[in-house]
Backbone as a ProteinNet text record, in pm:
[ID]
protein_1_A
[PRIMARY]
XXXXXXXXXXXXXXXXXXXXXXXXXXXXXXXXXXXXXXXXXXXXXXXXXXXXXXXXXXXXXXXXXXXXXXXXXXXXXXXXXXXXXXXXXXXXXXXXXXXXXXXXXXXXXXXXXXXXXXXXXXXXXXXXXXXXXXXXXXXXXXXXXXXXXXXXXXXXXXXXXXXXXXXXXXXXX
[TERTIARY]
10322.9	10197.5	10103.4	10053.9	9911.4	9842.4	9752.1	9556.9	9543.6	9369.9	9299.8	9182.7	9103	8962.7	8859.8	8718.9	8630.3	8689.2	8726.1	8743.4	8867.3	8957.9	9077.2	9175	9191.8	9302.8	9429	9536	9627	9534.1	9538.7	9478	9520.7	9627	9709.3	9642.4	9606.4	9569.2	9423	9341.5	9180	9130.3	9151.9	9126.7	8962.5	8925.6	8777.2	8812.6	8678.5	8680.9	8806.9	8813.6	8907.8	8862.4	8824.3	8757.7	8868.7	8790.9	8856.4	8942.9	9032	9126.5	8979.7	9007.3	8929.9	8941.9	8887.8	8926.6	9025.4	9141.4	9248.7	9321.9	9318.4	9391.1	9561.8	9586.8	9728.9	9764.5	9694.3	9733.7	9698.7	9712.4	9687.5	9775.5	9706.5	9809.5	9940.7	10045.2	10133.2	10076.3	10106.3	10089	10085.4	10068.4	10064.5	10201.6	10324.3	10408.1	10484.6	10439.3	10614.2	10553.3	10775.9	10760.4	10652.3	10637.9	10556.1	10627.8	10600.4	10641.8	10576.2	10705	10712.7	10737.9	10680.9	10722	10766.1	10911.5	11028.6	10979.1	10897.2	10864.8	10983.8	11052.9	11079.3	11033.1	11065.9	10962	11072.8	11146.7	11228.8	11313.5	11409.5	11505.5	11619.1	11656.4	11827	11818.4	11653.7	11638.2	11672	11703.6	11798.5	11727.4	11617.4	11514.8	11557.8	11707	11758.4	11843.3	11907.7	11981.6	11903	11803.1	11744	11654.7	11591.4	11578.6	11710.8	11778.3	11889	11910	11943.6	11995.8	11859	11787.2	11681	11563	11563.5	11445.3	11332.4	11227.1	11102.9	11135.9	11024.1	10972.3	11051.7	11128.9	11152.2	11115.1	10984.1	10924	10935.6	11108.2	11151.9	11052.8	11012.9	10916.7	10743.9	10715.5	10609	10544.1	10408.5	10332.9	10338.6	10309.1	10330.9	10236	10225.2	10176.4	10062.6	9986.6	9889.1	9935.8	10042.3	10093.1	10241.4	10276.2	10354.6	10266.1	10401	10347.1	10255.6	10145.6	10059.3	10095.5	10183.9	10240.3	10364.6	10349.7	10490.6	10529.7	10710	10797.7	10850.5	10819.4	10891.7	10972.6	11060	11189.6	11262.7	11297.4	11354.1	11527.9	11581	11730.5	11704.2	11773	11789.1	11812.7	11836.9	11844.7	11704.4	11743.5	11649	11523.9	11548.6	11457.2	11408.1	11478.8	11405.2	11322.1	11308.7	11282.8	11121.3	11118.7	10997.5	10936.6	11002.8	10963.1	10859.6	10900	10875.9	10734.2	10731.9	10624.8	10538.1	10549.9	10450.2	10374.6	10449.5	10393.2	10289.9	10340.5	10251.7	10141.6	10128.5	10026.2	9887.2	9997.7	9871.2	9837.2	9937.7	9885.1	9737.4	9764.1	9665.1	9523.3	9546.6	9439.7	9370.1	9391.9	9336.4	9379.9	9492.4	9494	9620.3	9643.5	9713	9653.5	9695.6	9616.9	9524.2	9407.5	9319.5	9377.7	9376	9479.4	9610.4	9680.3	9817	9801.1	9879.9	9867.5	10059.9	10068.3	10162.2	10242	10341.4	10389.1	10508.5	10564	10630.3	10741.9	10823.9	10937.1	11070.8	11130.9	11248.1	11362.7	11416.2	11557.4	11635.6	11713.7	11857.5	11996.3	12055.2	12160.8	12220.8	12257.4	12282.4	12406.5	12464.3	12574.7	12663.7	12764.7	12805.2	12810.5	12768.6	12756.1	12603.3	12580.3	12475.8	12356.9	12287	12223.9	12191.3	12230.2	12167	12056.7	12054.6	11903.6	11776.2	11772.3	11661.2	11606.5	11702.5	11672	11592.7	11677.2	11652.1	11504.1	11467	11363.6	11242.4	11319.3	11193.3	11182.6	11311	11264.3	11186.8	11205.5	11091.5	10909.9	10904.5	10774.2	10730.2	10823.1	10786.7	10720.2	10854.6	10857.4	10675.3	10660	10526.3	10357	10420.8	10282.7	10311.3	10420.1	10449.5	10538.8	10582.2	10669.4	10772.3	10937.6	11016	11166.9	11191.1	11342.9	11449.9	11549.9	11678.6	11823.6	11843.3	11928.2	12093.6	12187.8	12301.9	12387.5	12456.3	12577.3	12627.3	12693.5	12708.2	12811.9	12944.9	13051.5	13056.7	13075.4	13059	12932.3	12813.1	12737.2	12754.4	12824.6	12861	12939.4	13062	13138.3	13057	12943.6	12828.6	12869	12936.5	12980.1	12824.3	12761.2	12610.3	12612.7	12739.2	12744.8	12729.5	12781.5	12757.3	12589.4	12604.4	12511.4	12456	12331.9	12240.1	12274.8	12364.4	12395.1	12303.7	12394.9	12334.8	12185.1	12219.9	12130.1	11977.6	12017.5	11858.6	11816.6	11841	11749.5	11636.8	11549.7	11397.4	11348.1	11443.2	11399.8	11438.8	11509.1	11556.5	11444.7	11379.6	11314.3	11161.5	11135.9	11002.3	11036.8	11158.6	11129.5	11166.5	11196.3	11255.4	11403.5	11460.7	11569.3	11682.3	11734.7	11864.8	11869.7	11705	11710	11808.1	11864.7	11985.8	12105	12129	12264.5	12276.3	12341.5	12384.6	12456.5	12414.9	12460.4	12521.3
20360.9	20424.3	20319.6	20376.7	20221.9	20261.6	20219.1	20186.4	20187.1	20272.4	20335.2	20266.3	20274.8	20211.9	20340	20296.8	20419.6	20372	20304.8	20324.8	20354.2	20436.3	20505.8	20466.6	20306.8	20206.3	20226.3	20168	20082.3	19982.5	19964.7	19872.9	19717.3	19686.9	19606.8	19517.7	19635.3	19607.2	19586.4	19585.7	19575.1	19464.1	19337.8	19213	19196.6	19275.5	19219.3	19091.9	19078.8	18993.8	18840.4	18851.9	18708.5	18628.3	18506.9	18381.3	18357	18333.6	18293.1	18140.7	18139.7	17995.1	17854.2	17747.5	17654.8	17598.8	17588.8	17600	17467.9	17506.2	17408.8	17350.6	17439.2	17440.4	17462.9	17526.2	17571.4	17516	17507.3	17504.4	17608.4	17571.8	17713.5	17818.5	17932.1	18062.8	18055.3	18104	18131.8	18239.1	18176.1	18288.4	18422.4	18490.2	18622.8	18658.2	18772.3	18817.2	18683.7	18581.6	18487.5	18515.2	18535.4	18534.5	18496.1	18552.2	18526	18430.4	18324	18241.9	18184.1	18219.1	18252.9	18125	18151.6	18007.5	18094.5	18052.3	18107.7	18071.9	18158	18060.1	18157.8	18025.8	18104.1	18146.3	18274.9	18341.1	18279.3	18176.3	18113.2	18000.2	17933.4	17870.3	17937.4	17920.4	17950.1	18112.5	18146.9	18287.7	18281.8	18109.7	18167.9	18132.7	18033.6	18064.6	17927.2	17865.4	17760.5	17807.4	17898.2	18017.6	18096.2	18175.6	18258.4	18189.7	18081.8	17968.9	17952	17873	17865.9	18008.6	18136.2	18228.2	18284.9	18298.9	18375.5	18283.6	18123.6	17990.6	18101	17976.2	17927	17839.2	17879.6	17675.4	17722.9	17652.7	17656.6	17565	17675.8	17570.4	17566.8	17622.2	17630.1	17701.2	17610.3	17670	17597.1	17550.3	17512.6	17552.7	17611.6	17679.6	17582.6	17654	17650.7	17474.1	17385.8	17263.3	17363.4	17237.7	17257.3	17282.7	17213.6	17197.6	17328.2	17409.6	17485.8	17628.4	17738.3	17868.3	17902.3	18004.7	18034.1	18171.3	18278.8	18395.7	18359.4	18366.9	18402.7	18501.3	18500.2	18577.5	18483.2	18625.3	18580	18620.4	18495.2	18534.3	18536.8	18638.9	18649.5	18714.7	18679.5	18768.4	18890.4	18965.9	19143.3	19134.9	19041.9	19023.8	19044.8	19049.3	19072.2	18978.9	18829.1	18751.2	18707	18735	18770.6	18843.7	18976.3	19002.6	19048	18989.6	18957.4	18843.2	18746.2	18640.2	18712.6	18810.3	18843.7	18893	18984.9	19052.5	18996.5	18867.8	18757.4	18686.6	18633.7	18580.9	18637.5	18821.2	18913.5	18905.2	18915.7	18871.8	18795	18657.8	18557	18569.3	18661.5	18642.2	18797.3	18885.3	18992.8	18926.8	18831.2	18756.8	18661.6	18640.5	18572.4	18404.2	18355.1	18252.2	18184.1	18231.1	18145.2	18048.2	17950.3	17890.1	17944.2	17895.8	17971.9	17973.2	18100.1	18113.1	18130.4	18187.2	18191.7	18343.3	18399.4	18538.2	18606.1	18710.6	18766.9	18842	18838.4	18875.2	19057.2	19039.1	19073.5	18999.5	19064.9	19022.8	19053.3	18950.5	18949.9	18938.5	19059.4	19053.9	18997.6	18914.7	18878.8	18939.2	19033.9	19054.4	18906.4	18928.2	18855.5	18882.2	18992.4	19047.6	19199.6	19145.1	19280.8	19383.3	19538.4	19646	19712.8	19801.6	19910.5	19805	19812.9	19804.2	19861.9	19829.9	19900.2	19989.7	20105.5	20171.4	20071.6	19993.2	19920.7	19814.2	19775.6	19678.8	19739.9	19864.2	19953.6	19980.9	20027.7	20093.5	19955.4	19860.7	19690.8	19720.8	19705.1	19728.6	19831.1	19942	20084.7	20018.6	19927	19913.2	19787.3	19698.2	19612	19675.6	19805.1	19862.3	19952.1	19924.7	20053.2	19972.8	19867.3	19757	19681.2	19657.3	19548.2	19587.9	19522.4	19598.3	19485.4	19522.8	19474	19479.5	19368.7	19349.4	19344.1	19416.9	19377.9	19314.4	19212.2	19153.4	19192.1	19207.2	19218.4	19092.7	19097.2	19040.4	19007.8	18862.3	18837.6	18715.7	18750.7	18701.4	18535.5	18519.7	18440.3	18324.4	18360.5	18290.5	18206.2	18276.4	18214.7	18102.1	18128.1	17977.5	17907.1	17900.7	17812.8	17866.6	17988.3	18012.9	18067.2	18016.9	18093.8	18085.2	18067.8	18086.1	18205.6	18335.8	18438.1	18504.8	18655	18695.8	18790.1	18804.4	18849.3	18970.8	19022.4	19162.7	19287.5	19372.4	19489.3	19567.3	19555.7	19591.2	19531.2	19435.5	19312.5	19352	19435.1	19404.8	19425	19504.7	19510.9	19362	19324	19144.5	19021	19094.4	19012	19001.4	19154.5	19190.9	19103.7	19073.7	19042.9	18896.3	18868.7	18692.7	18663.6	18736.6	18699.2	18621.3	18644.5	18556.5	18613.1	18534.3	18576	18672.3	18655.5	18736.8	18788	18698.2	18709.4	18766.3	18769.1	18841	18962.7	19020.4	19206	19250.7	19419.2	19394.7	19521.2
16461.9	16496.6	16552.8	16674.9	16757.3	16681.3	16679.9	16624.2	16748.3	16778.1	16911.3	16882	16932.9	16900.4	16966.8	17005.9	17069.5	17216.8	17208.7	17356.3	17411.3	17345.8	17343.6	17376.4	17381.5	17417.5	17329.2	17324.6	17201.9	17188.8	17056.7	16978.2	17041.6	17081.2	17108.9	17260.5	17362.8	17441.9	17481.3	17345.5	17353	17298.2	17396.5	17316.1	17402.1	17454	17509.4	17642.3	17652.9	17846.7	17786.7	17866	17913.1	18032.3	17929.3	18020	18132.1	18295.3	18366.7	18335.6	18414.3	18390.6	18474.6	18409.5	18462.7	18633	18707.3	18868.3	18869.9	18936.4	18953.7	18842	18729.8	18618.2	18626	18708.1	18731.7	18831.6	18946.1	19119.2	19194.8	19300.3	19392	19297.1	19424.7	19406.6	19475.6	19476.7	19594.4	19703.2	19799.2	19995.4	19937.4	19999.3	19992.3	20075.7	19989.5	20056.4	19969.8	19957.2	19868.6	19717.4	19655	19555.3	19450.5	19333.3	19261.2	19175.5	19129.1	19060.8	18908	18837.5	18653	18575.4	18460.4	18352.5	18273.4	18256.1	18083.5	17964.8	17904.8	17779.2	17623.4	17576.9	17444.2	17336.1	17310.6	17191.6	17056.1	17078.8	16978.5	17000.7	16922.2	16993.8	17039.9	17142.7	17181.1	17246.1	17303.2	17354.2	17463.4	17508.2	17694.2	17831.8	17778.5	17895.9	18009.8	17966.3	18043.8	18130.3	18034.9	18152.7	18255.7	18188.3	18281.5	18417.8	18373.1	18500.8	18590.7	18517.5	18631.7	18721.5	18672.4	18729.2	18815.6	18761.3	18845.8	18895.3	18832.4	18947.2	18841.1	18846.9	18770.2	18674.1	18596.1	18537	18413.6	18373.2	18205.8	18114.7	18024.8	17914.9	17813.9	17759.2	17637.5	17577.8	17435.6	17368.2	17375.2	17426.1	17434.5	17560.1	17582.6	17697.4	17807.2	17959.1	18002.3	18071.4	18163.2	18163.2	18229	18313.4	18385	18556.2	18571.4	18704.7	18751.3	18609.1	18576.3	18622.9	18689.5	18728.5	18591	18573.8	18490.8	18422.7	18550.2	18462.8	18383.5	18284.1	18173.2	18145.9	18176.8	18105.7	18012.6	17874.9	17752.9	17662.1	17654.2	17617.1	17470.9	17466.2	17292.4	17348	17248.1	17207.6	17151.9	17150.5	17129.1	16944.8	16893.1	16725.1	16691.3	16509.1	16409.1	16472	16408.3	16450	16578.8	16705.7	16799.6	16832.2	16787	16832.5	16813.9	16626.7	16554.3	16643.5	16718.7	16714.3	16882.6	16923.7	17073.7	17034.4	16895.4	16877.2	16852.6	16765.8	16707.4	16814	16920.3	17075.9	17143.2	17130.7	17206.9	17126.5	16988	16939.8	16982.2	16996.3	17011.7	17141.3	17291.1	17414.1	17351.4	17272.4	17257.7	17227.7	17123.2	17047.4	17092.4	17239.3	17403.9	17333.4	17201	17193.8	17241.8	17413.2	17412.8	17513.3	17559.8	17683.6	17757	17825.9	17910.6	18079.2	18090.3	18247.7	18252.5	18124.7	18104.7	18077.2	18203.5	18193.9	18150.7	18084.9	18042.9	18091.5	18252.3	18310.7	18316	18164.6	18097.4	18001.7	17901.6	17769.7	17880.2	17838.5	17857.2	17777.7	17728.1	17612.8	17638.9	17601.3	17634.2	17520	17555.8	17451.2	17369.5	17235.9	17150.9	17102.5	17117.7	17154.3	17255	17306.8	17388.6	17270.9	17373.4	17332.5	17321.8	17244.9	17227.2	17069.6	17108.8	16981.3	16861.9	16735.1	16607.4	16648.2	16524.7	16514.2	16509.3	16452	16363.5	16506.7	16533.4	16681.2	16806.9	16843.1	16922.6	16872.8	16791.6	16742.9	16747.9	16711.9	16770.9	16906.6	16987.9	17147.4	17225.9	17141.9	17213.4	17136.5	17093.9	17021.4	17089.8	17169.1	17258.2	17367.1	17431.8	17565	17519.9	17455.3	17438.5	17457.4	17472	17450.1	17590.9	17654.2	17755.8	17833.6	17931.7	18029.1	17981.5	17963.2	17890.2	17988	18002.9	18104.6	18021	17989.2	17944.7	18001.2	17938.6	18029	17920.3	17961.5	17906.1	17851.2	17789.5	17742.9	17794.9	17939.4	18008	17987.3	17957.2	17954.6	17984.8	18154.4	18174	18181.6	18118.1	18101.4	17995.9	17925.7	17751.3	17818.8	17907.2	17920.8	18009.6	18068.4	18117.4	18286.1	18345.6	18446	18522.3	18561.6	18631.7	18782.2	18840.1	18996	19081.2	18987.2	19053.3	19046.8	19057.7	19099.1	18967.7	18940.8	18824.8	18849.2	18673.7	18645.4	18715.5	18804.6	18832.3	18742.4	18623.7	18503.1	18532.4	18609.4	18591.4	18702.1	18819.8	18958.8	18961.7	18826.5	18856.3	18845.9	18740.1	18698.3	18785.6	18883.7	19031	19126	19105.1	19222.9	19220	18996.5	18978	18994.5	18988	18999.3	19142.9	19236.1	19356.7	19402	19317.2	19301.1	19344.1	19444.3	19521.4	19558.5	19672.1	19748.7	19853.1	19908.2	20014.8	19961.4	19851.3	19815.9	19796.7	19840.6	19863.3	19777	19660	19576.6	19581.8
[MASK]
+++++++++++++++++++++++++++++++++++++++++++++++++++++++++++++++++++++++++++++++++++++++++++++++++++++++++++++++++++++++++++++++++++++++++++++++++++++++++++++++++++++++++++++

């Protein structure tokens, strides 16, 4: 169940004004028309965000925010498990609670399966409570990533998350 406030929000999403970023805190913007360019941050250890750089390009800042000279939108990354996926909710937290960096804006969550197949009730039921607060990418169970194989091309499943990071653009799918 959300909490509403008078002003008929999710509770989640009513953190009040947000101080602009300090001028030249990040860097320019990117051109208009090129990709938008993302920092991987992990909402844990081992959520993938070395992989998901490699496969889809941006900054990977493990677990620590993003630098000063680093893209300013974050996608963040948890595994599809128990403690991921607490760990995804706890993050959104502090981006709700305006404490995370000033100018570090919240792009969308990015799942990474933790194992092939369908997810438990209980998991599933974490991920519709992410998807209800944030816009949420699922990435699959991906065989050859496990043997460190990242030459091919980002699972059919991911192209909205192809499309938001711009990545491999040229390949036909």
């Amino acid at each position: 169940m959300r909490t509403t406030d008078a002003r008929g929000g999710p509770e989640i999403w009513l953190r009040g004004p947000v101080a602009p970023p300090e001028p030249g805190a990040y860097g320019p913007a990117a051109p208009p028309g090129a990709p938008r360019r993302f920092s991987w941050l992990a909402a844990h250890g081992g959520a993938g965000t070395s992989t998901l750089s490699r496969v889809y390009g941006g900054h990977d800042c493990g677990r620590g925010w993003p630098g000063p000279g680093d893209p300013p939108s974050v996608l963040l990354v948890a595994r599809t498990h128990a403690y991921g996926i607490e760990a995804a909710l706890r993050t959104l937290e502090v981006f709700r609670r305006g404490q995370a960096p000033r100018g570090l804006d919240l792009g969308a969550v990015v799942l990474v399966a933790d194992a092939p197949g369908r997810l438990p009730r209980p998991l599933a039921q974490g991920v519709r409570l992410l998807e209800s607060v944030v816009d949420v990418h699922r990435v699959p169970w991906v065989p050859a990533w496990r043997l460190g194989d990242l030459t091919g091309p980002p699972p059919r499943e991911t192209d909205a998350l192809t499309r938001l990071t711009g990545a491999h653009a040229g390949w036909s799918g």
